[in-house]
Every structure is written in structure tokens, then in C-alpha cells.
Amino acid sequence: MANSEKSLIDSKVAVIGAGVMGEALISALITYGVKPTNITISEKREERAAELIARYKVANADLATNVAQSDLILLVVKPQDMATVLAEIAPVISKGVLVISFVAGKQIRGIADIIGTSANPVIRVMPNTPTLVGAGMSAISCCALVSPEQKAFTLGFLGAVGKVIEVDEDLQDAVTATSGSGPAYFFRFVEAMVDGAVALGLSQEDATTLTIQTIVGAAKLLDQSGDSPTTLREKVTSPNGTTFAALNSFNDSDISATVAKAMKAARDRSQELA
């Protein structure tokens, strides 16, 4: 099916895995200009398939049929399901078809080995869940077979729902520990702030409103001000004031070491998934 002269924007796209991230990527493809009629999912759950068909006007097909008729394959499955999916793909994938993997920890070499061909370009991507609201952060790594057009297309449709960088593949586990898992760190900190506010006497509702808007505003300020996190922190920290007291408590608990330890644990687990 692959055609080097055919624009990837007009490709037949197979989205393998129709969960939350799979849906976000369908939305990204359509936002970028891929026609919904060119997108086919492979989803065994009838209710979920019907939901996505109604919402995006895409089609649904079994895995083998979908892959056989596609020019581009997006793998958005769970790491533990990857080997089984790739083994089913191997007999039907066409030479030259681009494979883009969004599966944590799975290396390009391993994907190519299971497919059993050296003729398929592979791009490895680590996205994150804010992709769902157009504010994602993705990092891509490309094998030597990936053409400039294929890389540009990947950067383009991911850029339609956030920011994208390119990194060497050996840094993908660090990306996973930073931006891939990072939203969960943020959500956990928000939970802790809400709990702390309630302990100080605020209602759950008010504590939640105050915390979320504070975090949203701080993130927007960080994104738009041009100042570094250090500079912004210093601007709101008066000597021996309330913020100073709170930050000293963080420092007494060695917050930097705690965060670094957590990120290393995420990086190590990503490496284990390979």
C-alpha cells in the first residue's frame, strides 16, 4: 500500500488501540487534516467502537484487515499486549508502511524484530495525557529508514495537539519519567494541596477551586511570562514571609531528592518494559 509519492495526509491510517490515548490521536490526525474516512480503528469492544464511529466518523475493522489495507499504522496498545499485536501484524504488513509506536518502554529494534522486516520505518513516541485537551507533550525518535516526509508528518499531527521534540531513542525512558508520567506527579501534588487546605479548615469544594485555579494560573504564567521557574519562585517569595516558610518546609523534606527518586523509579520501570 505504501507509496513514497503519496502525501501522508491522504494515507489510509490504522489506529490499533482505541482507548483514551488512541482517541486523542484520532482527534489529532483529523485536526491536522487527515480525512476521517481514511482512518480505521481496530477495536473489539462493540460499544467503544460504536462510540468512536459516531463521534469521529471513522471505520472499524479487525486487526489483520486493517493493517493490510493501511499506509500508516499507529500502535497505541498496552505494553503487555505489544508482542501479541506485532505477531499478528507481521504476516500482513506491507513493505514500506510506517509504524508509529506510542507504547511505553518498547524499543524500535524490538518492534522491527517481531515484525520480521527491515523494510518498515519505525517511529517511537512518548506522548502524555494532556494531548486530550490539545496541550500534550510528545517526544519522537526515528529509525534510519524514516524519511523526512514521514518525520515531518509525525511532528505535524502531534504538534496539532501540543508540543513535540525529537530525542535520541536512548533518552526515551527519561522522557517517560519526565513528561509521560509527569501529569500524574502534578495530579498527586494537587491532591496533597487540597488535603492540606481542608486540614486548615476550608471546605472540600473551596479547597479544590482554590488549588486548581492556583495551579492553572501558575502554569499559564510559567508558559507565557518567559521567566524561569526559579525567577518566578523568587518573585513571590518575600524574605521570612509565608511563602518563604512553606518553601523551607519543602527544603527540609528534600523535595528535589524526593522528586528525582520518583523519576528514576519511573525511568527504571520503563527500561524494564523493554
PDB file of C-alpha atoms in Angstrom:
ATOM      1  CA  MET A   1       0.000   0.000   0.000  1.00  0.00           C
ATOM      2  CA  ALA A   2       2.861   2.369   0.734  1.00  0.00           C
ATOM      3  CA  ASN A   3       3.627   4.985  -1.900  1.00  0.00           C
ATOM      4  CA  SER A   4       6.549   7.350  -1.401  1.00  0.00           C
ATOM      5  CA  GLU A   5       4.969   9.855  -3.819  1.00  0.00           C
ATOM      6  CA  LYS A   6       1.654   9.882  -1.981  1.00  0.00           C
ATOM      7  CA  SER A   7       1.170  12.556   0.642  1.00  0.00           C
ATOM      8  CA  LEU A   8       0.877  11.038   4.099  1.00  0.00           C
ATOM      9  CA  ILE A   9      -2.029  13.378   4.784  1.00  0.00           C
ATOM     10  CA  ASP A  10      -4.022  11.236   2.305  1.00  0.00           C
ATOM     11  CA  SER A  11      -2.835   7.908   3.718  1.00  0.00           C
ATOM     12  CA  LYS A  12      -5.007   5.086   4.962  1.00  0.00           C
ATOM     13  CA  VAL A  13      -4.326   5.101   8.703  1.00  0.00           C
ATOM     14  CA  ALA A  14      -4.782   2.175  11.082  1.00  0.00           C
ATOM     15  CA  VAL A  15      -5.162   3.099  14.757  1.00  0.00           C
ATOM     16  CA  ILE A  16      -4.520  -0.036  16.806  1.00  0.00           C
ATOM     17  CA  GLY A  17      -5.871   0.595  20.280  1.00  0.00           C
ATOM     18  CA  ALA A  18      -8.941   2.748  20.804  1.00  0.00           C
ATOM     19  CA  GLY A  19      -8.528   3.768  24.436  1.00  0.00           C
ATOM     20  CA  VAL A  20      -8.120   7.284  25.772  1.00  0.00           C
ATOM     21  CA  MET A  21      -4.817   7.961  24.003  1.00  0.00           C
ATOM     22  CA  GLY A  22      -5.972   6.266  20.808  1.00  0.00           C
ATOM     23  CA  GLU A  23      -8.950   8.613  20.702  1.00  0.00           C
ATOM     24  CA  ALA A  24      -6.706  11.619  21.330  1.00  0.00           C
ATOM     25  CA  LEU A  25      -4.559  10.611  18.358  1.00  0.00           C
ATOM     26  CA  ILE A  26      -7.608  10.182  16.120  1.00  0.00           C
ATOM     27  CA  SER A  27      -8.585  13.738  17.041  1.00  0.00           C
ATOM     28  CA  ALA A  28      -5.027  14.932  16.340  1.00  0.00           C
ATOM     29  CA  LEU A  29      -4.975  13.294  12.896  1.00  0.00           C
ATOM     30  CA  ILE A  30      -8.304  14.875  11.941  1.00  0.00           C
ATOM     31  CA  THR A  31      -7.237  18.270  13.294  1.00  0.00           C
ATOM     32  CA  TYR A  32      -4.094  18.025  11.158  1.00  0.00           C
ATOM     33  CA  GLY A  33      -6.120  17.325   8.031  1.00  0.00           C
ATOM     34  CA  VAL A  34      -6.432  13.546   7.681  1.00  0.00           C
ATOM     35  CA  LYS A  35      -9.922  12.676   6.466  1.00  0.00           C
ATOM     36  CA  PRO A  36     -11.966  10.618   8.956  1.00  0.00           C
ATOM     37  CA  THR A  37     -12.850   8.259   6.097  1.00  0.00           C
ATOM     38  CA  ASN A  38      -9.136   7.396   5.827  1.00  0.00           C
ATOM     39  CA  ILE A  39      -8.897   6.357   9.492  1.00  0.00           C
ATOM     40  CA  THR A  40      -9.791   2.832  10.613  1.00  0.00           C
ATOM     41  CA  ILE A  41      -9.614   1.614  14.194  1.00  0.00           C
ATOM     42  CA  SER A  42      -9.282  -1.953  15.415  1.00  0.00           C
ATOM     43  CA  GLU A  43     -11.478  -2.249  18.484  1.00  0.00           C
ATOM     44  CA  LYS A  44     -13.120  -5.487  19.700  1.00  0.00           C
ATOM     45  CA  ARG A  45     -15.400  -3.777  22.212  1.00  0.00           C
ATOM     46  CA  GLU A  46     -18.549  -3.085  20.192  1.00  0.00           C
ATOM     47  CA  GLU A  47     -19.778  -0.236  22.389  1.00  0.00           C
ATOM     48  CA  ARG A  48     -16.437   1.562  22.281  1.00  0.00           C
ATOM     49  CA  ALA A  49     -16.137   1.108  18.516  1.00  0.00           C
ATOM     50  CA  ALA A  50     -19.656   2.449  18.012  1.00  0.00           C
ATOM     51  CA  GLU A  51     -18.847   5.447  20.213  1.00  0.00           C
ATOM     52  CA  LEU A  52     -15.797   6.414  18.170  1.00  0.00           C
ATOM     53  CA  ILE A  53     -17.513   5.792  14.846  1.00  0.00           C
ATOM     54  CA  ALA A  54     -20.356   8.096  15.873  1.00  0.00           C
ATOM     55  CA  ARG A  55     -18.030  10.770  17.249  1.00  0.00           C
ATOM     56  CA  TYR A  56     -15.376  10.882  14.518  1.00  0.00           C
ATOM     57  CA  LYS A  57     -16.944   9.114  11.510  1.00  0.00           C
ATOM     58  CA  VAL A  58     -14.073   6.610  11.359  1.00  0.00           C
ATOM     59  CA  ALA A  59     -14.401   2.918  10.471  1.00  0.00           C
ATOM     60  CA  ASN A  60     -13.694  -0.232  12.470  1.00  0.00           C
ATOM     61  CA  ALA A  61     -12.053  -3.427  11.175  1.00  0.00           C
ATOM     62  CA  ASP A  62     -10.298  -6.480  12.533  1.00  0.00           C
ATOM     63  CA  LEU A  63      -6.577  -6.082  13.091  1.00  0.00           C
ATOM     64  CA  ALA A  64      -5.284  -8.087  10.126  1.00  0.00           C
ATOM     65  CA  THR A  65      -7.651  -6.477   7.619  1.00  0.00           C
ATOM     66  CA  ASN A  66      -6.939  -3.009   8.939  1.00  0.00           C
ATOM     67  CA  VAL A  67      -3.160  -3.368   8.761  1.00  0.00           C
ATOM     68  CA  ALA A  68      -3.221  -4.992   5.314  1.00  0.00           C
ATOM     69  CA  GLN A  69      -5.032  -2.016   3.774  1.00  0.00           C
ATOM     70  CA  SER A  70      -3.134   0.771   5.550  1.00  0.00           C
ATOM     71  CA  ASP A  71      -0.202   3.028   4.646  1.00  0.00           C
ATOM     72  CA  LEU A  72       0.399   4.121   8.224  1.00  0.00           C
ATOM     73  CA  ILE A  73      -0.025   2.225  11.494  1.00  0.00           C
ATOM     74  CA  LEU A  74      -0.377   3.791  14.931  1.00  0.00           C
ATOM     75  CA  LEU A  75       0.242   1.349  17.780  1.00  0.00           C
ATOM     76  CA  VAL A  76      -1.497   2.531  20.948  1.00  0.00           C
ATOM     77  CA  VAL A  77      -1.764  -0.727  22.895  1.00  0.00           C
ATOM     78  CA  LYS A  78      -0.698  -1.715  26.404  1.00  0.00           C
ATOM     79  CA  PRO A  79       2.968  -2.785  26.745  1.00  0.00           C
ATOM     80  CA  GLN A  80       1.962  -6.303  27.789  1.00  0.00           C
ATOM     81  CA  ASP A  81      -0.116  -6.687  24.592  1.00  0.00           C
ATOM     82  CA  MET A  82       2.554  -5.400  22.212  1.00  0.00           C
ATOM     83  CA  ALA A  83       4.224  -8.711  21.295  1.00  0.00           C
ATOM     84  CA  THR A  84       0.897 -10.393  20.502  1.00  0.00           C
ATOM     85  CA  VAL A  85      -0.272  -7.485  18.341  1.00  0.00           C
ATOM     86  CA  LEU A  86       3.015  -7.295  16.440  1.00  0.00           C
ATOM     87  CA  ALA A  87       2.988 -11.030  15.792  1.00  0.00           C
ATOM     88  CA  GLU A  88      -0.471 -10.711  14.264  1.00  0.00           C
ATOM     89  CA  ILE A  89       0.623  -7.728  12.179  1.00  0.00           C
ATOM     90  CA  ALA A  90       3.801  -9.351  10.832  1.00  0.00           C
ATOM     91  CA  PRO A  91       2.239 -11.564   8.112  1.00  0.00           C
ATOM     92  CA  VAL A  92       0.057  -8.806   6.625  1.00  0.00           C
ATOM     93  CA  ILE A  93       2.006  -5.550   6.874  1.00  0.00           C
ATOM     94  CA  SER A  94       3.157  -4.158   3.531  1.00  0.00           C
ATOM     95  CA  LYS A  95       6.744  -3.200   2.775  1.00  0.00           C
ATOM     96  CA  GLY A  96       7.484   0.432   3.484  1.00  0.00           C
ATOM     97  CA  VAL A  97       4.457   1.053   5.704  1.00  0.00           C
ATOM     98  CA  LEU A  98       5.315   3.483   8.515  1.00  0.00           C
ATOM     99  CA  VAL A  99       4.799   2.173  12.041  1.00  0.00           C
ATOM    100  CA  ILE A 100       4.442   4.740  14.840  1.00  0.00           C
ATOM    101  CA  SER A 101       4.552   3.246  18.329  1.00  0.00           C
ATOM    102  CA  PHE A 102       3.109   5.016  21.369  1.00  0.00           C
ATOM    103  CA  VAL A 103       3.847   2.088  23.669  1.00  0.00           C
ATOM    104  CA  ALA A 104       5.918   2.846  26.777  1.00  0.00           C
ATOM    105  CA  GLY A 105       9.286   1.126  27.009  1.00  0.00           C
ATOM    106  CA  LYS A 106       9.145  -0.697  23.667  1.00  0.00           C
ATOM    107  CA  GLN A 107      12.246  -0.126  21.556  1.00  0.00           C
ATOM    108  CA  ILE A 108      12.376   0.400  17.809  1.00  0.00           C
ATOM    109  CA  ARG A 109      14.716  -2.569  17.364  1.00  0.00           C
ATOM    110  CA  GLY A 110      12.352  -4.864  19.246  1.00  0.00           C
ATOM    111  CA  ILE A 111       9.375  -3.766  17.147  1.00  0.00           C
ATOM    112  CA  ALA A 112      11.274  -4.387  13.906  1.00  0.00           C
ATOM    113  CA  ASP A 113      12.486  -7.791  15.119  1.00  0.00           C
ATOM    114  CA  ILE A 114       8.957  -9.029  15.874  1.00  0.00           C
ATOM    115  CA  ILE A 115       7.527  -7.674  12.633  1.00  0.00           C
ATOM    116  CA  GLY A 116      10.358  -9.551  10.965  1.00  0.00           C
ATOM    117  CA  THR A 117      11.254  -6.981   8.337  1.00  0.00           C
ATOM    118  CA  SER A 118      13.913  -4.352   7.871  1.00  0.00           C
ATOM    119  CA  ALA A 119      11.772  -2.594   5.261  1.00  0.00           C
ATOM    120  CA  ASN A 120       9.365  -0.792   7.593  1.00  0.00           C
ATOM    121  CA  PRO A 121      10.320   2.568   9.070  1.00  0.00           C
ATOM    122  CA  VAL A 122       9.500   2.864  12.774  1.00  0.00           C
ATOM    123  CA  ILE A 123       8.991   5.966  14.898  1.00  0.00           C
ATOM    124  CA  ARG A 124       8.796   5.680  18.674  1.00  0.00           C
ATOM    125  CA  VAL A 125       6.729   8.296  20.501  1.00  0.00           C
ATOM    126  CA  MET A 126       6.164   9.061  24.169  1.00  0.00           C
ATOM    127  CA  PRO A 127       3.039  11.239  24.449  1.00  0.00           C
ATOM    128  CA  ASN A 128       1.132  12.271  27.563  1.00  0.00           C
ATOM    129  CA  THR A 129      -2.499  12.627  28.560  1.00  0.00           C
ATOM    130  CA  PRO A 130      -2.820  16.445  28.165  1.00  0.00           C
ATOM    131  CA  THR A 131      -2.862  15.571  24.450  1.00  0.00           C
ATOM    132  CA  LEU A 132      -6.587  15.037  25.144  1.00  0.00           C
ATOM    133  CA  VAL A 133      -7.076  18.792  25.615  1.00  0.00           C
ATOM    134  CA  GLY A 134      -4.657  19.990  22.935  1.00  0.00           C
ATOM    135  CA  ALA A 135      -1.843  20.633  25.407  1.00  0.00           C
ATOM    136  CA  GLY A 136       0.214  17.473  25.034  1.00  0.00           C
ATOM    137  CA  MET A 137       3.951  16.958  25.194  1.00  0.00           C
ATOM    138  CA  SER A 138       5.435  14.307  22.913  1.00  0.00           C
ATOM    139  CA  ALA A 139       8.959  13.180  22.131  1.00  0.00           C
ATOM    140  CA  ILE A 140       9.759  11.194  18.990  1.00  0.00           C
ATOM    141  CA  SER A 141      12.699   9.002  17.984  1.00  0.00           C
ATOM    142  CA  CYS A 142      13.178   7.785  14.409  1.00  0.00           C
ATOM    143  CA  CYS A 143      14.987   4.824  12.916  1.00  0.00           C
ATOM    144  CA  ALA A 144      17.260   5.306   9.906  1.00  0.00           C
ATOM    145  CA  LEU A 145      14.526   4.239   7.458  1.00  0.00           C
ATOM    146  CA  VAL A 146      12.223   7.119   8.357  1.00  0.00           C
ATOM    147  CA  SER A 147      12.020   9.658   5.540  1.00  0.00           C
ATOM    148  CA  PRO A 148      11.967  13.443   6.050  1.00  0.00           C
ATOM    149  CA  GLU A 149       8.325  13.443   4.912  1.00  0.00           C
ATOM    150  CA  GLN A 150       7.374  10.784   7.446  1.00  0.00           C
ATOM    151  CA  LYS A 151       9.111  12.618  10.270  1.00  0.00           C
ATOM    152  CA  ALA A 152       7.537  15.923   9.251  1.00  0.00           C
ATOM    153  CA  PHE A 153       4.070  14.338   9.173  1.00  0.00           C
ATOM    154  CA  THR A 154       4.547  12.851  12.638  1.00  0.00           C
ATOM    155  CA  LEU A 155       5.809  16.128  14.055  1.00  0.00           C
ATOM    156  CA  GLY A 156       2.927  17.888  12.352  1.00  0.00           C
ATOM    157  CA  PHE A 157      -0.032  15.886  13.598  1.00  0.00           C
ATOM    158  CA  LEU A 158       1.388  15.626  17.124  1.00  0.00           C
ATOM    159  CA  GLY A 159       2.062  19.362  17.032  1.00  0.00           C
ATOM    160  CA  ALA A 160      -1.632  19.907  16.312  1.00  0.00           C
ATOM    161  CA  VAL A 161      -2.388  18.829  19.899  1.00  0.00           C
ATOM    162  CA  GLY A 162       0.631  20.134  21.800  1.00  0.00           C
ATOM    163  CA  LYS A 163       4.391  20.437  21.611  1.00  0.00           C
ATOM    164  CA  VAL A 164       6.837  17.915  20.137  1.00  0.00           C
ATOM    165  CA  ILE A 165      10.588  17.387  20.376  1.00  0.00           C
ATOM    166  CA  GLU A 166      12.918  14.817  18.816  1.00  0.00           C
ATOM    167  CA  VAL A 167      15.347  12.905  21.050  1.00  0.00           C
ATOM    168  CA  ASP A 168      17.781  10.027  20.678  1.00  0.00           C
ATOM    169  CA  GLU A 169      15.990   6.798  21.478  1.00  0.00           C
ATOM    170  CA  ASP A 170      18.216   6.055  24.463  1.00  0.00           C
ATOM    171  CA  LEU A 171      16.638   9.105  26.143  1.00  0.00           C
ATOM    172  CA  GLN A 172      13.046   7.925  25.699  1.00  0.00           C
ATOM    173  CA  ASP A 173      12.963   6.321  29.149  1.00  0.00           C
ATOM    174  CA  ALA A 174      13.978   9.661  30.655  1.00  0.00           C
ATOM    175  CA  VAL A 175      11.220  11.341  28.638  1.00  0.00           C
ATOM    176  CA  THR A 176       8.759   8.802  30.026  1.00  0.00           C
ATOM    177  CA  ALA A 177       9.837   9.699  33.568  1.00  0.00           C
ATOM    178  CA  THR A 178       9.534  13.429  32.839  1.00  0.00           C
ATOM    179  CA  SER A 179       6.592  14.232  30.576  1.00  0.00           C
ATOM    180  CA  GLY A 180       4.992  10.817  30.096  1.00  0.00           C
ATOM    181  CA  SER A 181       4.369  10.124  33.773  1.00  0.00           C
ATOM    182  CA  GLY A 182       4.680  13.775  34.766  1.00  0.00           C
ATOM    183  CA  PRO A 183       0.967  14.660  34.701  1.00  0.00           C
ATOM    184  CA  ALA A 184       0.353  12.082  37.435  1.00  0.00           C
ATOM    185  CA  TYR A 185       3.010  13.728  39.642  1.00  0.00           C
ATOM    186  CA  PHE A 186       1.199  17.014  39.142  1.00  0.00           C
ATOM    187  CA  PHE A 187      -2.198  15.495  39.959  1.00  0.00           C
ATOM    188  CA  ARG A 188      -0.774  13.929  43.122  1.00  0.00           C
ATOM    189  CA  PHE A 189       0.588  17.301  44.239  1.00  0.00           C
ATOM    190  CA  VAL A 190      -2.836  18.866  43.631  1.00  0.00           C
ATOM    191  CA  GLU A 191      -4.402  16.139  45.777  1.00  0.00           C
ATOM    192  CA  ALA A 192      -1.933  16.934  48.554  1.00  0.00           C
ATOM    193  CA  MET A 193      -2.655  20.673  48.349  1.00  0.00           C
ATOM    194  CA  VAL A 194      -6.406  20.078  48.536  1.00  0.00           C
ATOM    195  CA  ASP A 195      -5.938  17.797  51.553  1.00  0.00           C
ATOM    196  CA  GLY A 196      -3.732  20.411  53.197  1.00  0.00           C
ATOM    197  CA  ALA A 197      -6.291  23.162  52.620  1.00  0.00           C
ATOM    198  CA  VAL A 198      -9.083  21.040  54.084  1.00  0.00           C
ATOM    199  CA  ALA A 199      -6.915  20.335  57.131  1.00  0.00           C
ATOM    200  CA  LEU A 200      -6.609  24.097  57.583  1.00  0.00           C
ATOM    201  CA  GLY A 201     -10.394  24.438  57.734  1.00  0.00           C
ATOM    202  CA  LEU A 202     -11.502  25.096  54.150  1.00  0.00           C
ATOM    203  CA  SER A 203     -14.356  23.109  52.644  1.00  0.00           C
ATOM    204  CA  GLN A 204     -13.525  20.395  50.084  1.00  0.00           C
ATOM    205  CA  GLU A 205     -15.204  22.468  47.361  1.00  0.00           C
ATOM    206  CA  ASP A 206     -13.381  25.693  48.174  1.00  0.00           C
ATOM    207  CA  ALA A 207     -10.078  23.894  48.672  1.00  0.00           C
ATOM    208  CA  THR A 208     -10.415  22.265  45.268  1.00  0.00           C
ATOM    209  CA  THR A 209     -11.346  25.517  43.499  1.00  0.00           C
ATOM    210  CA  LEU A 210      -8.525  27.467  45.125  1.00  0.00           C
ATOM    211  CA  THR A 211      -5.928  24.791  44.385  1.00  0.00           C
ATOM    212  CA  ILE A 212      -6.857  24.076  40.766  1.00  0.00           C
ATOM    213  CA  GLN A 213      -7.081  27.729  39.754  1.00  0.00           C
ATOM    214  CA  THR A 214      -3.792  28.463  41.517  1.00  0.00           C
ATOM    215  CA  ILE A 215      -2.078  25.652  39.644  1.00  0.00           C
ATOM    216  CA  VAL A 216      -3.660  26.580  36.292  1.00  0.00           C
ATOM    217  CA  GLY A 217      -2.688  30.217  36.729  1.00  0.00           C
ATOM    218  CA  ALA A 218       0.857  29.364  37.783  1.00  0.00           C
ATOM    219  CA  ALA A 219       1.289  27.063  34.778  1.00  0.00           C
ATOM    220  CA  LYS A 220      -0.002  29.756  32.414  1.00  0.00           C
ATOM    221  CA  LEU A 221       2.317  32.330  33.964  1.00  0.00           C
ATOM    222  CA  LEU A 222       5.266  29.965  33.598  1.00  0.00           C
ATOM    223  CA  ASP A 223       4.383  29.268  29.962  1.00  0.00           C
ATOM    224  CA  GLN A 224       3.765  32.856  28.918  1.00  0.00           C
ATOM    225  CA  SER A 225       5.989  35.074  31.075  1.00  0.00           C
ATOM    226  CA  GLY A 226       9.320  33.985  29.660  1.00  0.00           C
ATOM    227  CA  ASP A 227      10.725  33.743  33.183  1.00  0.00           C
ATOM    228  CA  SER A 228      12.372  30.610  34.513  1.00  0.00           C
ATOM    229  CA  PRO A 229      10.733  28.624  37.339  1.00  0.00           C
ATOM    230  CA  THR A 230      13.469  29.875  39.653  1.00  0.00           C
ATOM    231  CA  THR A 231      12.807  33.519  38.786  1.00  0.00           C
ATOM    232  CA  LEU A 232       9.057  33.158  39.255  1.00  0.00           C
ATOM    233  CA  ARG A 233       9.537  31.409  42.586  1.00  0.00           C
ATOM    234  CA  GLU A 234      11.832  34.197  43.778  1.00  0.00           C
ATOM    235  CA  LYS A 235       9.327  36.871  42.705  1.00  0.00           C
ATOM    236  CA  VAL A 236       6.635  35.507  45.027  1.00  0.00           C
ATOM    237  CA  THR A 237       8.919  34.708  47.947  1.00  0.00           C
ATOM    238  CA  SER A 238       9.380  37.566  50.389  1.00  0.00           C
ATOM    239  CA  PRO A 239      12.202  37.197  52.940  1.00  0.00           C
ATOM    240  CA  ASN A 240      10.880  35.419  56.011  1.00  0.00           C
ATOM    241  CA  GLY A 241       7.300  35.628  54.679  1.00  0.00           C
ATOM    242  CA  THR A 242       4.587  32.985  54.349  1.00  0.00           C
ATOM    243  CA  THR A 243       5.870  31.533  51.061  1.00  0.00           C
ATOM    244  CA  PHE A 244       9.394  31.507  52.482  1.00  0.00           C
ATOM    245  CA  ALA A 245       8.179  29.431  55.431  1.00  0.00           C
ATOM    246  CA  ALA A 246       6.393  26.945  53.168  1.00  0.00           C
ATOM    247  CA  LEU A 247       9.367  26.557  50.836  1.00  0.00           C
ATOM    248  CA  ASN A 248      11.680  25.994  53.791  1.00  0.00           C
ATOM    249  CA  SER A 249       9.425  23.130  54.830  1.00  0.00           C
ATOM    250  CA  PHE A 250       9.756  21.652  51.339  1.00  0.00           C
ATOM    251  CA  ASN A 251      13.521  22.019  51.518  1.00  0.00           C
ATOM    252  CA  ASP A 252      13.659  20.401  54.951  1.00  0.00           C
ATOM    253  CA  SER A 253      11.972  17.377  53.364  1.00  0.00           C
ATOM    254  CA  ASP A 254      14.486  17.497  50.473  1.00  0.00           C
ATOM    255  CA  ILE A 255      11.808  17.811  47.818  1.00  0.00           C
ATOM    256  CA  SER A 256      14.364  17.754  44.976  1.00  0.00           C
ATOM    257  CA  ALA A 257      15.710  14.379  46.091  1.00  0.00           C
ATOM    258  CA  THR A 258      12.181  13.003  46.526  1.00  0.00           C
ATOM    259  CA  VAL A 259      11.171  14.030  43.010  1.00  0.00           C
ATOM    260  CA  ALA A 260      14.435  12.785  41.499  1.00  0.00           C
ATOM    261  CA  LYS A 261      13.970   9.415  43.222  1.00  0.00           C
ATOM    262  CA  ALA A 262      10.422   9.122  41.874  1.00  0.00           C
ATOM    263  CA  MET A 263      11.510   9.993  38.333  1.00  0.00           C
ATOM    264  CA  LYS A 264      14.342   7.461  38.482  1.00  0.00           C
ATOM    265  CA  ALA A 265      11.832   4.803  39.543  1.00  0.00           C
ATOM    266  CA  ALA A 266       9.679   5.667  36.508  1.00  0.00           C
ATOM    267  CA  ARG A 267      12.722   5.609  34.203  1.00  0.00           C
ATOM    268  CA  ASP A 268      13.851   2.234  35.578  1.00  0.00           C
ATOM    269  CA  ARG A 269      10.406   0.731  35.103  1.00  0.00           C
ATOM    270  CA  SER A 270      10.290   1.991  31.533  1.00  0.00           C
ATOM    271  CA  GLN A 271      13.590   0.233  30.875  1.00  0.00           C
ATOM    272  CA  GLU A 272      12.215  -2.984  32.395  1.00  0.00           C
ATOM    273  CA  LEU A 273       9.241  -2.884  29.988  1.00  0.00           C
ATOM    274  CA  ALA A 274      11.610  -3.207  27.028  1.00  0.00           C
TER     275      ALA A 274
END
